Amino acid sequence: MKYLLEIEIADNKVSFAEEFFKTISFVKHVRVIGKNEITNPAILQSIEEYEKGKTQPTPLNLDELKAMLDA
């Protein structure tokens, strides 16, 4: 089973937190995620399909986009 855990850590405690998690035997991988980094696998897959030409974008007008964001 795989878990993805999101923890917010103060900038001055990042190195301590990374070392702490690496000492736990069942933690396999520790990395910092950038503020604007996309980590959702569904979104990443969608981007990859678009870049390969497998999917075409859905045209939206600005009002429809605002309605989607405010939902």
mmCIF file of N, CA, C and O in Angstrom:
data_model
loop_
_atom_site.group_PDB
_atom_site.id
_atom_site.type_symbol
_atom_site.label_atom_id
_atom_site.label_comp_id
_atom_site.label_asym_id
_atom_site.label_seq_id
_atom_site.Cartn_x
_atom_site.Cartn_y
_atom_site.Cartn_z
ATOM 1 N N MET A 1 0.838 -1.170 0.000
ATOM 2 C CA MET A 1 0.000 0.000 0.000
ATOM 3 C C MET A 1 0.884 1.234 0.000
ATOM 4 O O MET A 1 1.941 1.245 0.607
ATOM 5 N N LYS A 2 0.423 2.273 -0.684
ATOM 6 C CA LYS A 2 1.213 3.486 -0.814
ATOM 7 C C LYS A 2 0.396 4.667 -0.302
ATOM 8 O O LYS A 2 -0.787 4.805 -0.623
ATOM 9 N N TYR A 3 1.003 5.513 0.507
ATOM 10 C CA TYR A 3 0.383 6.725 1.018
ATOM 11 C C TYR A 3 1.190 7.926 0.553
ATOM 12 O O TYR A 3 2.420 7.863 0.503
ATOM 13 N N LEU A 4 0.507 9.006 0.245
ATOM 14 C CA LEU A 4 1.155 10.277 -0.051
ATOM 15 C C LEU A 4 0.754 11.221 1.065
ATOM 16 O O LEU A 4 -0.424 11.479 1.270
ATOM 17 N N LEU A 5 1.727 11.698 1.803
ATOM 18 C CA LEU A 5 1.482 12.514 2.978
ATOM 19 C C LEU A 5 1.937 13.934 2.704
ATOM 20 O O LEU A 5 3.073 14.150 2.277
ATOM 21 N N GLU A 6 1.070 14.899 2.937
ATOM 22 C CA GLU A 6 1.418 16.302 2.715
ATOM 23 C C GLU A 6 1.595 16.971 4.072
ATOM 24 O O GLU A 6 0.688 16.973 4.900
ATOM 25 N N ILE A 7 2.776 17.536 4.287
ATOM 26 C CA ILE A 7 3.100 18.189 5.553
ATOM 27 C C ILE A 7 3.711 19.548 5.252
ATOM 28 O O ILE A 7 4.616 19.644 4.419
ATOM 29 N N GLU A 8 3.242 20.565 5.925
ATOM 30 C CA GLU A 8 3.844 21.886 5.770
ATOM 31 C C GLU A 8 4.860 22.081 6.892
ATOM 32 O O GLU A 8 4.545 21.903 8.062
ATOM 33 N N ILE A 9 6.073 22.449 6.496
ATOM 34 C CA ILE A 9 7.170 22.595 7.444
ATOM 35 C C ILE A 9 7.818 23.956 7.236
ATOM 36 O O ILE A 9 8.016 24.386 6.098
ATOM 37 N N ALA A 10 8.158 24.606 8.308
ATOM 38 C CA ALA A 10 8.832 25.905 8.235
ATOM 39 C C ALA A 10 10.162 25.751 7.497
ATOM 40 O O ALA A 10 10.806 24.699 7.571
ATOM 41 N N ASP A 11 10.551 26.789 6.775
ATOM 42 C CA ASP A 11 11.770 26.741 5.966
ATOM 43 C C ASP A 11 13.006 26.365 6.776
ATOM 44 O O ASP A 11 13.890 25.664 6.287
ATOM 45 N N ASN A 12 13.073 26.806 8.012
ATOM 46 C CA ASN A 12 14.267 26.526 8.818
ATOM 47 C C ASN A 12 14.266 25.109 9.402
ATOM 48 O O ASN A 12 15.237 24.696 10.019
ATOM 49 N N LYS A 13 13.198 24.338 9.202
ATOM 50 C CA LYS A 13 13.111 22.976 9.732
ATOM 51 C C LYS A 13 13.104 21.912 8.633
ATOM 52 O O LYS A 13 12.974 20.724 8.921
ATOM 53 N N VAL A 14 13.254 22.298 7.368
ATOM 54 C CA VAL A 14 13.153 21.358 6.255
ATOM 55 C C VAL A 14 14.211 20.266 6.337
ATOM 56 O O VAL A 14 13.902 19.074 6.207
ATOM 57 N N SER A 15 15.452 20.629 6.563
ATOM 58 C CA SER A 15 16.516 19.613 6.598
ATOM 59 C C SER A 15 16.301 18.640 7.753
ATOM 60 O O SER A 15 16.511 17.425 7.604
ATOM 61 N N PHE A 16 15.872 19.142 8.903
ATOM 62 C CA PHE A 16 15.584 18.260 10.037
ATOM 63 C C PHE A 16 14.470 17.281 9.687
ATOM 64 O O PHE A 16 14.573 16.079 9.944
ATOM 65 N N ALA A 17 13.395 17.784 9.076
ATOM 66 C CA ALA A 17 12.252 16.932 8.726
ATOM 67 C C ALA A 17 12.658 15.856 7.722
ATOM 68 O O ALA A 17 12.274 14.691 7.865
ATOM 69 N N GLU A 18 13.445 16.232 6.706
ATOM 70 C CA GLU A 18 13.890 15.249 5.715
ATOM 71 C C GLU A 18 14.707 14.146 6.377
ATOM 72 O O GLU A 18 14.498 12.961 6.113
ATOM 73 N N GLU A 19 15.630 14.498 7.232
ATOM 74 C CA GLU A 19 16.458 13.506 7.908
ATOM 75 C C GLU A 19 15.613 12.637 8.838
ATOM 76 O O GLU A 19 15.825 11.431 8.943
ATOM 77 N N PHE A 20 14.650 13.252 9.514
ATOM 78 C CA PHE A 20 13.774 12.499 10.413
ATOM 79 C C PHE A 20 13.001 11.431 9.648
ATOM 80 O O PHE A 20 12.954 10.275 10.044
ATOM 81 N N PHE A 21 12.375 11.814 8.541
ATOM 82 C CA PHE A 21 11.574 10.858 7.776
ATOM 83 C C PHE A 21 12.440 9.766 7.150
ATOM 84 O O PHE A 21 11.992 8.631 7.003
ATOM 85 N N LYS A 22 13.663 10.078 6.792
ATOM 86 C CA LYS A 22 14.559 9.067 6.222
ATOM 87 C C LYS A 22 14.960 8.012 7.252
ATOM 88 O O LYS A 22 15.329 6.899 6.887
ATOM 89 N N THR A 23 14.888 8.334 8.534
ATOM 90 C CA THR A 23 15.249 7.374 9.570
ATOM 91 C C THR A 23 14.135 6.366 9.848
ATOM 92 O O THR A 23 14.387 5.340 10.465
ATOM 93 N N ILE A 24 12.926 6.628 9.387
ATOM 94 C CA ILE A 24 11.808 5.703 9.602
ATOM 95 C C ILE A 24 11.914 4.584 8.572
ATOM 96 O O ILE A 24 11.985 4.834 7.367
ATOM 97 N N SER A 25 11.910 3.346 9.030
ATOM 98 C CA SER A 25 12.211 2.204 8.163
ATOM 99 C C SER A 25 11.237 2.027 7.004
ATOM 100 O O SER A 25 11.634 1.608 5.928
ATOM 101 N N PHE A 26 9.972 2.326 7.181
ATOM 102 C CA PHE A 26 9.010 2.087 6.111
ATOM 103 C C PHE A 26 8.842 3.270 5.168
ATOM 104 O O PHE A 26 8.115 3.176 4.182
ATOM 105 N N VAL A 27 9.516 4.380 5.417
ATOM 106 C CA VAL A 27 9.487 5.528 4.506
ATOM 107 C C VAL A 27 10.529 5.278 3.424
ATOM 108 O O VAL A 27 11.718 5.165 3.700
ATOM 109 N N LYS A 28 10.080 5.161 2.188
ATOM 110 C CA LYS A 28 10.975 4.812 1.089
ATOM 111 C C LYS A 28 11.542 6.021 0.360
ATOM 112 O O LYS A 28 12.649 5.984 -0.140
ATOM 113 N N HIS A 29 10.767 7.102 0.281
ATOM 114 C CA HIS A 29 11.204 8.248 -0.520
ATOM 115 C C HIS A 29 10.713 9.543 0.124
ATOM 116 O O HIS A 29 9.552 9.639 0.511
ATOM 117 N N VAL A 30 11.606 10.519 0.248
ATOM 118 C CA VAL A 30 11.263 11.824 0.804
ATOM 119 C C VAL A 30 11.732 12.881 -0.178
ATOM 120 O O VAL A 30 12.882 12.846 -0.626
ATOM 121 N N ARG A 31 10.826 13.785 -0.565
ATOM 122 C CA ARG A 31 11.246 14.888 -1.418
ATOM 123 C C ARG A 31 10.355 16.086 -1.176
ATOM 124 O O ARG A 31 9.203 15.953 -0.767
ATOM 125 N N VAL A 32 10.892 17.259 -1.430
ATOM 126 C CA VAL A 32 10.165 18.510 -1.284
ATOM 127 C C VAL A 32 9.441 18.795 -2.596
ATOM 128 O O VAL A 32 10.018 18.656 -3.674
ATOM 129 N N ILE A 33 8.185 19.192 -2.495
ATOM 130 C CA ILE A 33 7.388 19.526 -3.669
ATOM 131 C C ILE A 33 7.317 21.041 -3.787
ATOM 132 O O ILE A 33 7.003 21.728 -2.814
ATOM 133 N N GLY A 34 7.636 21.545 -4.968
ATOM 134 C CA GLY A 34 7.601 22.989 -5.207
ATOM 135 C C GLY A 34 6.197 23.562 -5.076
ATOM 136 O O GLY A 34 5.209 22.846 -5.222
ATOM 137 N N LYS A 35 6.112 24.843 -4.810
ATOM 138 C CA LYS A 35 4.820 25.490 -4.595
ATOM 139 C C LYS A 35 3.913 25.394 -5.815
ATOM 140 O O LYS A 35 2.699 25.275 -5.681
ATOM 141 N N ASN A 36 4.467 25.449 -7.010
ATOM 142 C CA ASN A 36 3.637 25.414 -8.213
ATOM 143 C C ASN A 36 3.791 24.099 -8.978
ATOM 144 O O ASN A 36 3.452 24.016 -10.144
ATOM 145 N N GLU A 37 4.275 23.057 -8.312
ATOM 146 C CA GLU A 37 4.471 21.760 -8.952
ATOM 147 C C GLU A 37 3.160 20.969 -8.974
ATOM 148 O O GLU A 37 2.449 20.893 -7.973
ATOM 149 N N ILE A 38 2.843 20.383 -10.109
ATOM 150 C CA ILE A 38 1.642 19.579 -10.246
ATOM 151 C C ILE A 38 1.979 18.147 -9.840
ATOM 152 O O ILE A 38 2.896 17.542 -10.388
ATOM 153 N N THR A 39 1.218 17.601 -8.887
ATOM 154 C CA THR A 39 1.486 16.250 -8.413
ATOM 155 C C THR A 39 0.303 15.311 -8.609
ATOM 156 O O THR A 39 0.440 14.113 -8.394
ATOM 157 N N ASN A 40 -0.833 15.821 -9.012
ATOM 158 C CA ASN A 40 -2.021 14.997 -9.227
ATOM 159 C C ASN A 40 -1.812 14.124 -10.457
ATOM 160 O O ASN A 40 -1.659 14.637 -11.567
ATOM 161 N N PRO A 41 -1.801 12.793 -10.293
ATOM 162 C CA PRO A 41 -1.535 11.900 -11.433
ATOM 163 C C PRO A 41 -2.528 12.070 -12.579
ATOM 164 O O PRO A 41 -2.153 11.953 -13.745
ATOM 165 N N ALA A 42 -3.790 12.348 -12.282
ATOM 166 C CA ALA A 42 -4.794 12.518 -13.340
ATOM 167 C C ALA A 42 -4.483 13.746 -14.184
ATOM 168 O O ALA A 42 -4.594 13.715 -15.418
ATOM 169 N N ILE A 43 -4.070 14.824 -13.550
ATOM 170 C CA ILE A 43 -3.724 16.047 -14.282
ATOM 171 C C ILE A 43 -2.462 15.832 -15.095
ATOM 172 O O ILE A 43 -2.375 16.237 -16.258
ATOM 173 N N LEU A 44 -1.462 15.169 -14.509
ATOM 174 C CA LEU A 44 -0.227 14.888 -15.231
ATOM 175 C C LEU A 44 -0.495 14.021 -16.456
ATOM 176 O O LEU A 44 0.067 14.253 -17.531
ATOM 177 N N GLN A 45 -1.370 13.025 -16.311
ATOM 178 C CA GLN A 45 -1.723 12.158 -17.436
ATOM 179 C C GLN A 45 -2.433 12.956 -18.519
ATOM 180 O O GLN A 45 -2.160 12.782 -19.713
ATOM 181 N N SER A 46 -3.331 13.844 -18.113
ATOM 182 C CA SER A 46 -4.060 14.672 -19.069
ATOM 183 C C SER A 46 -3.110 15.575 -19.854
ATOM 184 O O SER A 46 -3.235 15.723 -21.071
ATOM 185 N N ILE A 47 -2.142 16.162 -19.181
ATOM 186 C CA ILE A 47 -1.151 17.017 -19.838
ATOM 187 C C ILE A 47 -0.333 16.198 -20.832
ATOM 188 O O ILE A 47 -0.092 16.628 -21.960
ATOM 189 N N GLU A 48 0.079 15.011 -20.409
ATOM 190 C CA GLU A 48 0.872 14.153 -21.290
ATOM 191 C C GLU A 48 0.085 13.745 -22.534
ATOM 192 O O GLU A 48 0.610 13.757 -23.651
ATOM 193 N N GLU A 49 -1.194 13.407 -22.365
ATOM 194 C CA GLU A 49 -2.032 13.033 -23.505
ATOM 195 C C GLU A 49 -2.209 14.209 -24.465
ATOM 196 O O GLU A 49 -2.185 14.033 -25.682
ATOM 197 N N TYR A 50 -2.369 15.402 -23.925
ATOM 198 C CA TYR A 50 -2.500 16.589 -24.770
ATOM 199 C C TYR A 50 -1.216 16.834 -25.562
ATOM 200 O O TYR A 50 -1.250 17.121 -26.756
ATOM 201 N N GLU A 51 -0.067 16.724 -24.876
ATOM 202 C CA GLU A 51 1.213 16.957 -25.548
ATOM 203 C C GLU A 51 1.484 15.935 -26.647
ATOM 204 O O GLU A 51 2.149 16.245 -27.636
ATOM 205 N N LYS A 52 0.970 14.718 -26.482
ATOM 206 C CA LYS A 52 1.163 13.682 -27.500
ATOM 207 C C LYS A 52 0.090 13.732 -28.581
ATOM 208 O O LYS A 52 0.138 12.956 -29.525
ATOM 209 N N GLY A 53 -0.887 14.646 -28.440
ATOM 210 C CA GLY A 53 -1.930 14.792 -29.442
ATOM 211 C C GLY A 53 -3.058 13.789 -29.318
ATOM 212 O O GLY A 53 -3.885 13.674 -30.215
ATOM 213 N N LYS A 54 -3.125 13.065 -28.213
ATOM 214 C CA LYS A 54 -4.184 12.083 -28.019
ATOM 215 C C LYS A 54 -5.501 12.728 -27.600
ATOM 216 O O LYS A 54 -6.555 12.120 -27.745
ATOM 217 N N THR A 55 -5.431 13.934 -27.034
ATOM 218 C CA THR A 55 -6.612 14.630 -26.540
ATOM 219 C C THR A 55 -6.625 16.049 -27.097
ATOM 220 O O THR A 55 -5.573 16.690 -27.186
ATOM 221 N N GLN A 56 -7.804 16.523 -27.423
ATOM 222 C CA GLN A 56 -7.953 17.906 -27.883
ATOM 223 C C GLN A 56 -8.556 18.738 -26.749
ATOM 224 O O GLN A 56 -9.407 18.257 -26.006
ATOM 225 N N PRO A 57 -8.129 19.983 -26.611
ATOM 226 C CA PRO A 57 -8.674 20.818 -25.540
ATOM 227 C C PRO A 57 -10.151 21.131 -25.792
ATOM 228 O O PRO A 57 -10.609 21.187 -26.927
ATOM 229 N N THR A 58 -10.877 21.325 -24.713
ATOM 230 C CA THR A 58 -12.286 21.693 -24.797
ATOM 231 C C THR A 58 -12.379 23.210 -24.802
ATOM 232 O O THR A 58 -11.905 23.866 -23.866
ATOM 233 N N PRO A 59 -12.977 23.794 -25.846
ATOM 234 C CA PRO A 59 -13.084 25.251 -25.873
ATOM 235 C C PRO A 59 -14.046 25.756 -24.793
ATOM 236 O O PRO A 59 -15.113 25.182 -24.586
ATOM 237 N N LEU A 60 -13.638 26.805 -24.088
ATOM 238 C CA LEU A 60 -14.451 27.437 -23.054
ATOM 239 C C LEU A 60 -14.404 28.938 -23.254
ATOM 240 O O LEU A 60 -13.375 29.484 -23.648
ATOM 241 N N ASN A 61 -15.490 29.590 -22.923
ATOM 242 C CA ASN A 61 -15.412 31.044 -22.888
ATOM 243 C C ASN A 61 -15.089 31.457 -21.453
ATOM 244 O O ASN A 61 -15.143 30.652 -20.526
ATOM 245 N N LEU A 62 -14.771 32.692 -21.258
ATOM 246 C CA LEU A 62 -14.322 33.171 -19.954
ATOM 247 C C LEU A 62 -15.396 32.999 -18.885
ATOM 248 O O LEU A 62 -15.098 32.644 -17.747
ATOM 249 N N ASP A 63 -16.663 33.224 -19.237
ATOM 250 C CA ASP A 63 -17.749 33.069 -18.266
ATOM 251 C C ASP A 63 -17.877 31.626 -17.784
ATOM 252 O O ASP A 63 -18.085 31.373 -16.592
ATOM 253 N N GLU A 64 -17.742 30.667 -18.685
ATOM 254 C CA GLU A 64 -17.802 29.251 -18.301
ATOM 255 C C GLU A 64 -16.631 28.895 -17.392
ATOM 256 O O GLU A 64 -16.798 28.151 -16.422
ATOM 257 N N LEU A 65 -15.468 29.418 -17.693
ATOM 258 C CA LEU A 65 -14.298 29.145 -16.859
ATOM 259 C C LEU A 65 -14.481 29.722 -15.471
ATOM 260 O O LEU A 65 -14.195 29.045 -14.468
ATOM 261 N N LYS A 66 -14.978 30.940 -15.362
ATOM 262 C CA LYS A 66 -15.223 31.544 -14.054
ATOM 263 C C LYS A 66 -16.231 30.729 -13.264
ATOM 264 O O LYS A 66 -16.083 30.541 -12.063
ATOM 265 N N ALA A 67 -17.279 30.253 -13.939
ATOM 266 C CA ALA A 67 -18.298 29.442 -13.264
ATOM 267 C C ALA A 67 -17.690 28.154 -12.731
ATOM 268 O O ALA A 67 -18.028 27.699 -11.631
ATOM 269 N N MET A 68 -16.776 27.540 -13.490
ATOM 270 C CA MET A 68 -16.124 26.322 -13.033
ATOM 271 C C MET A 68 -15.227 26.583 -11.827
ATOM 272 O O MET A 68 -15.187 25.785 -10.888
ATOM 273 N N LEU A 69 -14.534 27.702 -11.834
ATOM 274 C CA LEU A 69 -13.635 28.027 -10.725
ATOM 275 C C LEU A 69 -14.394 28.375 -9.461
ATOM 276 O O LEU A 69 -13.936 28.099 -8.361
ATOM 277 N N ASP A 70 -15.561 28.999 -9.595
ATOM 278 C CA ASP A 70 -16.345 29.412 -8.444
ATOM 279 C C ASP A 70 -17.220 28.298 -7.890
ATOM 280 O O ASP A 70 -17.840 28.459 -6.855
ATOM 281 N N ALA A 71 -17.294 27.166 -8.586
ATOM 282 C CA ALA A 71 -18.193 26.078 -8.160
ATOM 283 C C ALA A 71 -17.756 25.455 -6.870
ATOM 284 O O ALA A 71 -16.732 25.475 -6.395
#
